[in-house]
Every structure is written in structure tokens, then in C-alpha cells.
Amino acid sequence: LWSWALFITSRQIKKLTQKFEIRIQQSHPDKCGGLKPIGDFCFDTAVPLIGGGLVLAIIASLKLDIDLVMSSMATICLFILVGPLTVITVFMPLWDIHCEMVERKKVYEDAFASQMTGLEQAVYTHTGKEGKLDEAKIAREKLEIFQAVHPDKVGYPVWPFRLTSTVLKIFSPQILATVIGLILSIYETFFK
């Protein structure tokens, strides 16, 4: 039942680009075009799968001779059930959004390049023998302003999540518990 709910949810998220026009805000503070809540939702939904996959991977990697059957079953569950379900839950719904973001980035870069070329041509034309120096100065100023918003400088998001912050958010409870455990262990060992 739970896997069915995950499948239906991811399928509906995947349809967002077909039903709605997604507006990507390239300079949005979340650095994901304003679409970070969608990516976070998909990762948050997959946290139990990721946790279960880690447990299965640990069991499978132990390869105890006594529990050969358990190790084999863990490996089979990891590759046949948990792995594909995680991909279906996280990456499949976000793939269409990613493709839309990549397409919008290409359109933005093409529009930027054509405007830059036009301004460069205006500077070149107006600095010739019969050119108008005032118009060349205006074109040069526009060119300088335009270079400040260059796609390489500003950055254009192509995924609705930030991998580092998302991974840190997912594993922060485990990291916090490990750090507290280490501090308590050091305290008990050296200060008691």
C-alpha cells in the first residue's frame, strides 16, 4: 500500500510540467529556481527508503557465513525493491522538471547571446569612421551592465534541489546523534 502511494504521488508530481507552466526564477534565493519545495518533498518522501536501503546494504555487506541467506535476501531486496522504488520516488518525478529547467536555461542562454552579439555589433559599428560615438558609449554601458548578469556568473538552476543541503538535511539527525554519542563517549572515557 505504501509503495502504491509513493508511485501515485511521484506520478502526479511528474505531470506538473504537463499541466502547468513552471516559472523558473533564476536568481531565487533557494538556488533551485524557486522549485526547491518540490525537490525537498520528493527527498523527504524517500527518506524511509533511503534508510531502509542503508540497513539492507549494511546487512548485505556483512556477508556472515551463518546468515548467508539473510545477506542474500537483503541484497535481493535492495536491488529489486528498495533501489527501483527510490528512483521512482525521487528521480522520476523530478526528471521532467529537470528537463524543463534545462530547456529554459538553453533559451535564456540563446537570448542572452543574441543580445550580447547585438550590443557588441552596435559598439563596433558606432566606433567606425562614420559611427556615432554617443551611441557607441550607450551600447558599451549596456554591454557592461549585461555582462553583470551573464548566465555563468549568476548561475541558472537545472535541478529542483541542492544535493549538498538535501543530503545534509536528510542525514542531519543521524549526524547529530553520532556527534552526541562521540562526545558522551569521550566524556565518559576521559573525564569520569
Short mmCIF file of C-alpha atoms in Angstrom, two decimals, residues 118-145:
data_model
loop_
_atom_site.label_atom_id
_atom_site.label_comp_id
_atom_site.label_asym_id
_atom_site.label_seq_id
_atom_site.Cartn_x
_atom_site.Cartn_y
_atom_site.Cartn_z
CA GLY A 118 23.73 42.86 -30.92
CA LEU A 119 25.35 45.16 -28.36
CA GLU A 120 28.87 44.17 -29.43
CA GLN A 121 27.91 44.80 -33.06
CA ALA A 122 26.48 48.23 -32.10
CA VAL A 123 29.72 49.16 -30.32
CA TYR A 124 31.76 48.01 -33.31
CA THR A 125 29.55 49.78 -35.84
CA HIS A 126 29.40 53.08 -33.98
CA THR A 127 33.14 53.25 -33.35
CA GLY A 128 33.96 53.14 -37.08
CA LYS A 129 34.82 56.13 -39.27
CA GLU A 130 31.24 57.29 -39.73
CA GLY A 131 29.91 55.97 -36.40
CA LYS A 132 28.23 57.93 -33.67
CA LEU A 133 30.39 57.93 -30.56
CA ASP A 134 27.46 58.73 -28.22
CA GLU A 135 25.54 55.66 -29.37
CA ALA A 136 28.71 53.54 -29.01
CA LYS A 137 29.07 54.72 -25.40
CA ILE A 138 25.45 53.86 -24.66
CA ALA A 139 25.86 50.42 -26.24
CA ARG A 140 29.09 49.85 -24.27
CA GLU A 141 27.38 50.79 -20.99
CA LYS A 142 24.52 48.44 -21.78
CA LEU A 143 27.08 45.75 -22.62
CA GLU A 144 28.82 46.22 -19.25
CA ILE A 145 25.51 46.03 -17.40
#
